[in-house]
CSV table of C-alpha atoms and ligand atoms in Angstrom, one decimal:
chain,number,residue,atom,x,y,z
A,1056,MET,CA,131.5,108.7,98.9
A,1057,SER,CA,134.6,106.8,100.2
A,1058,SER,CA,136.8,105.3,97.5
A,1059,LEU,CA,138.4,101.9,97.2
A,1060,THR,CA,140.8,102.9,94.4
A,1061,ASN,CA,143.8,100.6,94.3
A,1062,LYS,CA,142.5,98.5,97.1
A,1063,ARG,CA,142.6,94.7,96.8
A,1064,ILE,CA,139.6,93.0,98.3
A,1065,LEU,CA,139.4,89.2,98.7
A,1066,LEU,CA,135.8,88.2,98.9
A,1067,GLY,CA,135.1,84.9,100.6
A,1068,VAL,CA,131.7,83.4,99.7
A,1069,SER,CA,130.5,80.7,102.1
A,1070,GLY,CA,127.3,78.6,102.3
A,1071,SER,CA,124.2,80.7,102.6
A,1072,ILE,CA,121.3,81.3,100.3
A,1073,SER,CA,122.3,84.9,100.2
A,1074,ALA,CA,125.4,84.0,98.2
A,1075,TYR,CA,123.2,84.9,95.2
A,1076,LYS,CA,124.0,88.5,96.2
A,1077,SER,CA,127.8,88.0,95.9
A,1078,PRO,CA,128.1,89.1,92.2
A,1079,ASP,CA,126.4,92.3,93.2
A,1080,ILE,CA,128.8,92.8,96.1
A,1081,ILE,CA,131.7,92.3,93.6
A,1082,ARG,CA,130.2,94.9,91.3
A,1083,ARG,CA,129.6,97.5,94.0
A,1084,LEU,CA,133.2,97.0,95.3
A,1085,GLN,CA,134.5,97.5,91.8
A,1086,ASP,CA,132.3,100.6,91.3
A,1087,LEU,CA,134.3,102.1,94.3
A,1088,GLY,CA,137.5,101.2,92.5
A,1089,ALA,CA,138.5,97.9,94.1
A,1090,ASP,CA,140.2,95.0,92.5
A,1091,VAL,CA,138.2,92.0,93.7
A,1092,ARG,CA,139.2,88.3,93.8
A,1093,VAL,CA,137.0,85.5,95.1
A,1094,VAL,CA,137.4,82.4,97.3
A,1095,LEU,CA,134.4,80.2,97.1
A,1096,THR,CA,133.8,77.5,99.8
A,1097,SER,CA,132.1,74.2,99.0
A,1098,GLY,CA,129.0,75.5,100.9
A,1099,GLY,CA,129.0,78.7,98.9
A,1100,ALA,CA,129.2,76.7,95.6
A,1101,GLN,CA,125.9,75.1,96.5
A,1102,PHE,CA,124.3,78.5,96.0
A,1103,ILE,CA,126.3,80.3,93.3
A,1104,THR,CA,128.5,79.1,90.5
A,1105,GLN,CA,132.1,79.7,90.1
A,1106,LEU,CA,131.5,80.9,86.6
A,1107,SER,CA,129.2,83.7,87.6
A,1108,LEU,CA,131.7,85.0,90.2
A,1109,GLN,CA,134.5,84.6,87.6
A,1110,ALA,CA,132.6,86.5,85.0
A,1111,ILE,CA,131.9,89.4,87.3
A,1112,SER,CA,135.3,89.6,89.1
A,1113,GLN,CA,137.2,89.0,85.8
A,1114,HIS,CA,139.6,86.7,87.7
A,1115,SER,CA,139.6,83.0,88.1
A,1116,VAL,CA,137.8,82.0,91.3
A,1117,HIS,CA,139.8,80.1,94.0
A,1118,ASP,CA,137.9,77.2,95.5
A,1119,ASN,CA,140.2,74.5,96.4
A,1120,LEU,CA,143.2,74.3,98.8
A,1121,TRP,CA,144.6,71.3,96.9
A,1122,ASP,CA,144.2,72.6,93.3
A,1123,LYS,CA,147.7,72.4,91.8
A,1124,GLU,CA,146.9,74.7,88.9
A,1125,ALA,CA,145.4,77.4,91.1
A,1126,GLU,CA,148.3,77.1,93.6
A,1127,LEU,CA,150.7,77.7,90.7
A,1128,SER,CA,148.9,80.9,89.6
A,1129,MET,CA,148.3,82.3,93.1
A,1130,SER,CA,148.9,80.1,96.2
A,1131,HIS,CA,146.8,80.5,99.3
A,1132,ILE,CA,149.8,82.3,100.9
A,1133,GLU,CA,150.0,84.7,98.0
A,1134,LEU,CA,146.3,85.3,98.2
A,1135,ALA,CA,146.6,86.0,101.9
A,1136,LYS,CA,149.4,88.5,101.3
A,1137,TRP,CA,147.7,90.1,98.2
A,1138,ALA,CA,144.6,91.3,100.0
A,1139,ASP,CA,144.3,94.7,101.8
A,1140,LEU,CA,141.1,93.4,103.3
A,1141,ILE,CA,139.3,90.1,103.3
A,1142,LEU,CA,135.5,90.2,103.4
A,1143,ILE,CA,133.5,87.1,104.0
A,1144,ALA,CA,130.0,87.8,102.7
A,1145,PRO,CA,127.9,85.8,103.3
A,1146,ALA,CA,129.6,84.3,106.3
A,1147,SER,CA,127.9,81.0,107.3
A,1148,ALA,CA,127.6,79.8,110.9
A,1149,ASN,CA,130.0,77.0,110.0
A,1150,THR,CA,132.7,79.3,108.5
A,1151,ILE,CA,132.3,81.6,111.6
A,1152,ALA,CA,132.9,78.6,113.9
A,1153,ASN,CA,135.9,77.6,111.9
A,1154,LEU,CA,137.3,81.1,112.2
A,1155,VAL,CA,136.8,81.1,115.9
A,1156,ASN,CA,138.6,77.8,116.2
A,1157,GLY,CA,141.5,78.7,113.9
A,1158,GLN,CA,140.6,75.8,111.6
A,1159,ALA,CA,142.4,75.5,108.3
A,1160,CYS,CA,139.9,73.1,106.8
A,1161,ASP,CA,139.5,74.7,103.4
A,1162,LEU,CA,141.0,77.4,101.2
A,1163,LEU,CA,139.2,80.3,102.8
A,1164,THR,CA,140.0,79.4,106.4
A,1165,SER,CA,143.6,78.7,105.5
A,1166,VAL,CA,143.9,82.1,103.8
A,1167,ILE,CA,142.5,83.8,106.9
A,1168,LEU,CA,145.1,82.2,109.1
A,1169,ALA,CA,147.9,83.2,106.8
A,1170,THR,CA,146.9,86.9,106.4
A,1171,ASP,CA,147.6,90.1,108.3
A,1172,ALA,CA,144.9,91.9,106.2
A,1173,ARG,CA,141.9,93.4,107.9
A,1174,LEU,CA,139.0,91.1,108.2
A,1175,MET,CA,135.3,91.8,107.8
A,1176,ILE,CA,132.5,89.3,107.9
A,1177,ALA,CA,128.9,89.6,107.0
A,1178,PRO,CA,127.0,86.8,108.8
A,1179,ALA,CA,123.9,85.6,107.0
A,1180,MET,CA,121.7,82.8,108.0
A,1181,ASN,CA,118.3,81.8,109.5
A,1182,GLN,CA,117.2,84.2,112.3
A,1183,GLN,CA,117.1,81.4,114.9
A,1184,MET,CA,120.6,80.3,114.0
A,1185,PHE,CA,121.8,83.9,114.1
A,1186,GLN,CA,120.3,84.5,117.5
A,1187,SER,CA,121.6,81.2,119.0
A,1188,GLN,CA,124.0,81.5,121.9
A,1189,PRO,CA,126.9,79.6,120.3
A,1190,LEU,CA,126.8,81.8,117.2
A,1191,GLN,CA,126.6,85.0,119.3
A,1192,ASP,CA,129.4,83.7,121.5
A,1193,ASN,CA,131.5,83.1,118.4
A,1194,LEU,CA,130.8,86.6,117.1
A,1195,THR,CA,131.9,88.0,120.5
A,1196,GLN,CA,135.2,86.2,120.2
A,1197,LEU,CA,135.8,87.4,116.7
A,1198,ARG,CA,135.1,91.0,117.8
A,1199,HIS,CA,137.7,90.6,120.5
A,1200,ARG,CA,140.1,89.7,117.7
A,1201,HIS,CA,139.2,92.9,116.0
A,1202,ILE,CA,137.4,91.3,113.1
A,1203,ALA,CA,134.7,93.8,111.9
A,1204,ILE,CA,131.2,92.3,111.9
A,1205,ILE,CA,128.7,93.7,109.5
A,1206,LYS,CA,125.3,93.7,111.2
A,1207,PRO,CA,122.8,91.6,109.3
A,1208,ASP,CA,119.5,93.1,108.2
A,1209,SER,CA,116.3,92.0,109.8
A,1210,GLY,CA,113.2,91.0,107.8
A,1211,ALA,CA,111.6,88.2,105.8
A,1212,GLN,CA,114.0,85.3,105.1
A,1213,ALA,CA,114.2,82.8,102.3
A,1214,CYS,CA,113.0,80.1,104.7
A,1215,GLY,CA,109.9,82.0,105.6
A,1216,ASP,CA,111.0,83.2,109.0
A,1217,ILE,CA,111.2,86.8,110.0
A,1218,GLY,CA,114.1,88.2,112.0
A,1219,PRO,CA,117.8,89.2,111.9
A,1220,GLY,CA,120.1,87.3,109.6
A,1221,ARG,CA,119.6,88.7,106.1
A,1222,LEU,CA,122.7,89.8,104.2
A,1223,PRO,CA,122.6,93.6,103.9
A,1224,GLU,CA,122.3,95.2,100.4
A,1225,ALA,CA,125.5,95.0,98.3
A,1226,LEU,CA,126.0,98.7,98.2
A,1227,ASP,CA,125.7,99.0,102.0
A,1228,ILE,CA,128.4,96.3,102.4
A,1229,ALA,CA,130.7,98.0,99.9
A,1230,LYS,CA,130.3,101.3,101.7
A,1231,GLN,CA,131.2,99.6,105.0
A,1232,VAL,CA,134.3,98.0,103.5
A,1233,ALA,CA,135.4,101.4,102.1
A,1234,LYS,CA,134.9,103.0,105.5
A,1235,GLN,CA,137.1,100.3,107.1
A,1236,LEU,CA,139.8,100.9,104.6
A,1237,GLU,CA,139.6,104.7,104.4
A,1238,SER,CA,141.0,104.8,107.9
A,1239,THR,CA,144.6,104.4,106.9
A,1240,GLN,CA,145.5,107.9,107.8
A,1241,LEU,CA,148.0,106.8,110.4
A,1242,SER,CA,149.8,104.3,108.2
A,1243,GLY,CA,153.6,104.6,108.6
A,1244,LYS,CA,153.1,106.6,111.9
A,1245,ARG,CA,154.4,105.4,115.3
A,1246,VAL,CA,152.2,106.1,118.3
A,1247,LEU,CA,153.0,105.5,121.9
A,1248,ILE,CA,150.1,105.4,124.3
A,1249,THR,CA,150.1,105.2,128.1
A,1250,LEU,CA,147.0,103.8,129.8
A,1251,GLY,CA,145.5,102.5,133.0
A,1252,ALA,CA,146.0,103.3,136.7
A,1253,THR,CA,149.5,103.3,138.0
A,1254,ILE,CA,150.1,101.6,141.3
A,1255,GLU,CA,152.4,103.0,144.0
A,1256,PRO,CA,153.3,100.4,146.6
A,1257,ILE,CA,153.0,101.2,150.3
A,1258,ASP,CA,154.2,97.8,151.6
A,1259,PRO,CA,154.1,94.3,150.0
A,1260,VAL,CA,150.3,94.2,150.2
A,1261,ARG,CA,149.0,97.8,149.9
A,1262,PHE,CA,149.2,100.4,147.3
A,1263,ILE,CA,147.9,103.8,146.2
A,1264,SER,CA,146.0,103.8,142.9
A,1265,ASN,CA,142.9,105.2,141.2
A,1266,HIS,CA,139.8,104.2,139.3
A,1267,SER,CA,141.1,104.3,135.8
A,1268,SER,CA,140.3,101.1,133.8
A,1269,GLY,CA,142.4,101.7,130.7
A,1270,LYS,CA,139.3,101.3,128.5
A,1271,MET,CA,139.7,104.8,126.9
A,1272,GLY,CA,143.4,104.2,126.3
A,1273,MET,CA,142.7,100.7,124.8
A,1274,ALA,CA,140.0,102.2,122.5
A,1275,LEU,CA,142.7,104.6,121.2
A,1276,VAL,CA,145.2,101.8,120.8
A,1277,ASN,CA,142.7,99.8,118.8
A,1278,ARG,CA,141.7,102.8,116.6
A,1279,CYS,CA,145.3,103.8,115.9
A,1280,ILE,CA,146.0,100.2,114.8
A,1281,GLU,CA,142.9,100.2,112.6
A,1282,MET,CA,144.2,103.5,111.1
A,1283,GLY,CA,147.5,101.8,110.2
A,1284,ALA,CA,149.7,103.0,113.0
A,1285,LYS,CA,152.4,101.0,114.7
A,1286,VAL,CA,151.4,101.3,118.3
A,1287,THR,CA,153.4,100.9,121.5
A,1288,CYS,CA,151.0,100.4,124.4
A,1289,VAL,CA,152.5,101.1,127.9
A,1290,TYR,CA,150.0,99.9,130.4
A,1291,ALA,CA,149.6,100.0,134.1
A,1292,ASN,CA,146.7,98.3,135.9
A,1293,ILE,CA,143.9,97.8,133.4
A,1294,ASN,CA,140.5,96.2,133.1
A,1295,ALA,CA,140.6,96.0,129.3
A,1296,ALA,CA,141.8,93.4,126.7
A,1297,LEU,CA,145.2,94.1,125.2
A,1298,ASN,CA,145.5,94.3,121.4
A,1299,ASP,CA,148.2,91.8,120.3
A,1300,LYS,CA,148.9,93.9,117.2
A,1301,ALA,CA,150.5,96.5,119.5
A,1302,THR,CA,153.8,96.2,121.3
A,1303,ASN,CA,152.6,95.9,124.8
A,1304,ILE,CA,154.8,96.8,127.7
A,1305,GLN,CA,153.6,96.7,131.3
A,1306,ALA,CA,154.8,99.5,133.6
A,1307,LEU,CA,153.0,99.5,136.9
A,1308,SER,CA,154.3,102.5,138.9
A,1309,ALA,CA,154.8,106.0,137.7
A,1310,ASP,CA,158.6,105.6,137.9
A,1311,GLN,CA,158.4,102.5,135.8
A,1312,MET,CA,156.1,104.1,133.3
A,1313,HIS,CA,158.4,107.1,133.0
A,1314,GLU,CA,161.4,104.9,132.3
A,1315,VAL,CA,159.6,102.8,129.7
A,1316,VAL,CA,158.2,105.8,127.9
A,1317,MET,CA,161.6,107.6,127.8
A,1318,ASN,CA,163.2,104.4,126.5
A,1319,ASN,CA,160.7,104.1,123.7
A,1320,ILE,CA,159.9,107.7,122.8
A,1321,ASP,CA,162.6,108.1,120.1
A,1322,GLN,CA,161.1,107.7,116.6
A,1323,GLN,CA,157.5,108.1,117.9
A,1324,ASP,CA,155.4,110.5,115.8
A,1325,ILE,CA,152.6,110.8,118.4
A,1326,PHE,CA,152.4,110.4,122.2
A,1327,ILE,CA,149.0,110.0,123.8
A,1328,ALA,CA,149.1,110.1,127.6
A,1329,VAL,CA,145.9,108.5,128.8
A,1330,ALA,CA,147.3,106.9,131.9
A,1331,ALA,CA,146.0,108.1,135.2
A,1332,VAL,CA,149.4,108.5,136.7
A,1333,SER,CA,149.7,108.9,140.4
A,1334,ASP,CA,151.1,112.3,141.3
A,1335,TYR,CA,152.9,110.9,144.4
A,1336,GLN,CA,154.7,107.8,145.6
A,1337,VAL,CA,155.3,106.7,149.1
A,1338,LYS,CA,158.6,108.1,150.1
A,1339,THR,CA,159.8,105.1,152.1
A,1340,GLN,CA,158.3,101.9,150.8
A,1341,GLN,CA,158.1,99.3,153.6
A,1342,GLN,CA,159.6,95.9,152.8
A,1343,GLN,CA,157.4,94.1,155.3
A,1344,LYS,CA,153.6,94.5,155.8
A,1345,ILE,CA,152.8,97.4,158.1
A,1346,LYS,CA,151.2,96.1,161.2
A,1347,LYS,CA,148.0,97.7,162.7
A,1348,SER,CA,148.4,99.9,165.8
A,1349,LYS,CA,146.2,102.3,167.7
A,1350,GLN,CA,148.3,105.2,166.6
A,1351,SER,CA,147.4,107.2,163.5
A,1352,LEU,CA,149.7,106.4,160.6
A,1353,ILE,CA,151.3,109.1,158.5
A,1354,LEU,CA,152.6,108.2,155.0
A,1355,GLU,CA,155.0,110.7,153.6
A,1356,LEU,CA,154.5,111.1,149.8
A,1357,ALA,CA,157.1,112.3,147.3
A,1358,PRO,CA,156.0,113.8,144.0
A,1359,ASN,CA,156.3,111.7,140.9
A,1360,LYS,CA,157.9,112.8,137.6
A,1361,ASP,CA,155.4,114.1,135.1
A,1362,ILE,CA,155.8,111.8,132.1
A,1363,LEU,CA,153.8,114.0,129.7
A,1364,ALA,CA,155.5,117.2,130.7
A,1365,ASP,CA,158.9,115.5,130.3
A,1366,VAL,CA,158.1,114.1,126.8
A,1367,CYS,CA,156.9,117.6,125.8
A,1368,LYS,CA,160.2,119.0,126.8
A,1369,LEU,CA,162.2,116.7,124.5
A,1370,PRO,CA,164.1,118.5,121.7
A,1371,ASN,CA,162.4,116.4,119.0
A,1372,LYS,CA,159.2,115.9,120.8
A,1373,PRO,CA,156.4,113.9,119.0
A,1374,TRP,CA,152.9,115.4,118.7
A,1375,CYS,CA,151.6,115.1,122.3
A,1376,ILE,CA,148.0,114.6,123.4
A,1377,GLY,CA,147.3,114.7,127.1
A,1378,PHE,CA,144.1,113.8,129.0
A,1379,ALA,CA,142.8,116.1,131.8
A,1380,ALA,CA,140.7,114.3,134.4
A,1381,GLU,CA,138.8,117.2,136.1
A,1382,THR,CA,136.0,117.6,138.6
A,1383,GLN,CA,135.6,121.4,138.7
A,1384,ASN,CA,136.4,124.4,136.5
A,1385,THR,CA,137.0,121.8,133.9
A,1386,ILE,CA,137.7,123.8,130.8
A,1387,LYS,CA,139.9,126.3,132.6
A,1388,ASN,CA,141.9,123.5,134.3
A,1389,ALA,CA,142.3,121.7,131.0
A,1390,GLU,CA,143.6,124.8,129.4
A,1391,ILE,CA,146.1,125.3,132.2
A,1392,LYS,CA,147.3,121.7,131.6
A,1393,LEU,CA,147.6,122.3,127.8
A,1394,LYS,CA,149.8,125.3,128.5
A,1395,ASN,CA,151.8,124.1,131.5
A,1396,LYS,CA,152.7,120.7,130.1
A,1397,GLY,CA,153.4,122.1,126.7
A,1398,CYS,CA,151.3,119.5,124.8
A,1399,ASP,CA,149.5,120.1,121.5
A,1400,ALA,CA,146.0,119.0,122.6
A,1401,VAL,CA,144.3,118.0,125.8
A,1402,ILE,CA,141.3,115.8,126.0
A,1403,LEU,CA,139.1,116.9,128.9
A,1404,ASN,CA,137.3,114.2,130.8
A,1405,ASP,CA,134.8,115.4,133.4
A,1406,VAL,CA,135.3,112.7,136.0
A,1407,SER,CA,132.6,114.1,138.3
A,1408,ASP,CA,129.9,112.5,136.1
A,1409,THR,CA,129.8,108.9,137.1
A,1410,ASN,CA,127.9,107.8,134.0
A,1411,ILE,CA,130.9,108.5,131.8
A,1412,GLY,CA,134.7,108.3,132.1
A,1413,PHE,CA,136.3,106.1,134.7
A,1414,ASN,CA,135.5,102.4,134.3
A,1415,ASN,CA,132.5,103.1,132.0
A,1416,ASP,CA,132.2,101.9,128.4
A,1417,GLU,CA,131.0,105.4,127.4
A,1418,ASN,CA,132.6,108.8,127.6
A,1419,GLN,CA,132.0,112.4,126.7
A,1420,VAL,CA,135.0,114.7,126.2
A,1421,THR,CA,136.2,118.0,124.9
A,1422,PHE,CA,139.1,118.3,122.5
A,1423,ILE,CA,141.1,121.4,123.4
A,1424,SER,CA,144.0,122.8,121.5
A,1425,LYS,CA,145.4,126.4,121.1
A,1426,LYS,CA,143.2,126.7,118.0
A,1427,GLN,CA,139.9,125.0,118.9
A,1428,GLN,CA,137.6,123.6,121.5
A,1429,LYS,CA,135.4,120.8,120.3
A,1430,ASN,CA,132.8,118.9,122.3
A,1431,ILE,CA,132.6,115.2,121.5
A,1432,SER,CA,129.2,114.1,122.8
A,1433,LYS,CA,128.5,111.0,124.8
A,1434,ASN,CA,129.3,107.8,122.9
A,1435,SER,CA,131.1,104.5,123.2
A,1436,LYS,CA,134.8,104.9,124.0
A,1437,SER,CA,135.7,103.4,120.6
A,1438,LYS,CA,133.6,106.1,118.8
A,1439,ILE,CA,135.1,108.8,121.0
A,1440,ALA,CA,138.6,107.5,120.1
A,1441,GLU,CA,137.8,107.7,116.4
A,1442,LYS,CA,136.5,111.2,116.8
A,1443,ILE,CA,139.5,112.4,118.9
A,1444,LEU,CA,141.9,111.0,116.3
A,1445,ASN,CA,140.0,112.5,113.4
A,1446,ILE,CA,140.0,116.0,114.9
A,1447,PHE,CA,143.7,115.6,115.8
A,1448,ILE,CA,144.7,114.5,112.4
A,1449,LYS,CA,142.8,117.3,110.7
A,1450,GLU,CA,144.5,119.9,112.9
A,1451,PHE,CA,148.0,118.6,113.1
A,1452,LEU,CA,148.9,116.0,110.4
B,384,CTP,N1,150.5,112.7,133.5
B,384,CTP,C1,151.7,112.1,133.3
B,384,CTP,N2,152.5,111.9,134.4
B,384,CTP,C2,152.1,112.3,135.6
B,384,CTP,C3,150.9,112.8,135.8
B,384,CTP,C4,150.0,113.0,134.7
B,384,CTP,O1,152.1,111.8,132.2
B,384,CTP,N3,153.0,112.1,136.7
B,384,CTP,C5,149.6,112.9,132.3
B,384,CTP,C6,148.4,112.1,132.3
B,384,CTP,O2,148.6,110.9,131.6
B,384,CTP,C7,147.4,113.0,131.5
B,384,CTP,C8,147.9,114.4,131.9
B,384,CTP,O3,149.2,114.2,132.4
B,384,CTP,O4,147.6,112.9,130.1
B,384,CTP,C9,147.0,115.0,133.0
B,384,CTP,O5,146.8,114.1,134.1
B,384,CTP,P1,145.9,114.5,135.3
B,384,CTP,O6,146.0,113.5,136.3
B,384,CTP,O7,144.6,115.0,134.8
B,384,CTP,O8,146.6,115.8,135.8
B,384,CTP,P2,147.9,116.1,136.7
B,384,CTP,O9,149.0,116.6,135.8
B,384,CTP,O10,148.2,114.9,137.5
B,384,CTP,O11,147.4,117.3,137.6
B,384,CTP,P3,146.2,117.3,138.7
B,384,CTP,O12,146.2,115.9,139.3
B,384,CTP,O13,146.6,118.3,139.7
B,384,CTP,O14,144.9,117.6,138.0
């Protein structure tokens, strides 16, 4: 089982009947080796006493933003800095709404604003409240901010209703926390990732591009950040939300992307080339819009520089992972790319299958290195990213 040895968990307990499970959550986290401190909201205090939480955590419980004594022992800023992870369990609908709005109306929400620790919340409430549109919209916003949401259990509720909204068992929550924190295998590593579809202008209104959405690349950016890496995200045209924890640099054309990558590649430990880079650019870009005529139009194209191949040629090259978008002889073509570009691994994407790959939320790939060939079966792009990185780390780091 995953361990939480030396990990510092701040448990936020907000107003829900399931707060009675909080002491058990503390115990299960401690069983895995965590040091646990507790922030209790006024709503939470309606359901569980400060004394119980103090007795189990063996630390005084923080419950008031304005408590002079508590601020002397550990201020809300210190608490925010102390934690490796903040878990709110149970997270009430009100606390969730406050998080979405960036409120600092009590100690818990103030700590959350002041922390760069990872955040997890375990919503727990009446099934109707849980399924309500505002609550679901709020959860979607928190997901976009990369706050991990523990799915509530479904079943009989304290109020007599039956449905989703029950706080999961304490052991289950503790295991999910451990899983979040175990992924620190890239901490201290610098990763540069290219993504999206480059754009090669023809004239001021037209361009050559491709179907890449940048979703696979963003999934890798997000996962690398979750695993503790410092990520530089060099993006072309994308249809995916940027992660503000990365250094984001836009580079629309292949030439711009080449320049940005080369200027930022020093000090990188890993380079992941996910971008679908145009192989050609228009030789003479027209400054004015090309007017229609009855004649056929011939555009002369000049080859672009190969960013991945150029990074692989650097004397102190980082570990390099390329992507191979193929429609036929897929394995063979990917192996040729691995060899010709000189990279350490290639992720083969069969782009002839329209249910996966380009612009889809799911993908199915093969990890290919000199040593191994591993199929990663169809899954969400975020799961695929996790699996690619796990295989890569196992083989190379
Ligand atoms: N790549 C790159 N610079 C280019 C072209 C491709 O960095 N000018 C990278 C891509 O980001 C990807 C890998 O090389 O990681 C393979 O890209 P792909 O488009 O599959 O192959 P190409 O090298 O362009 O070859 P082909 O189009 O002939 O399949």
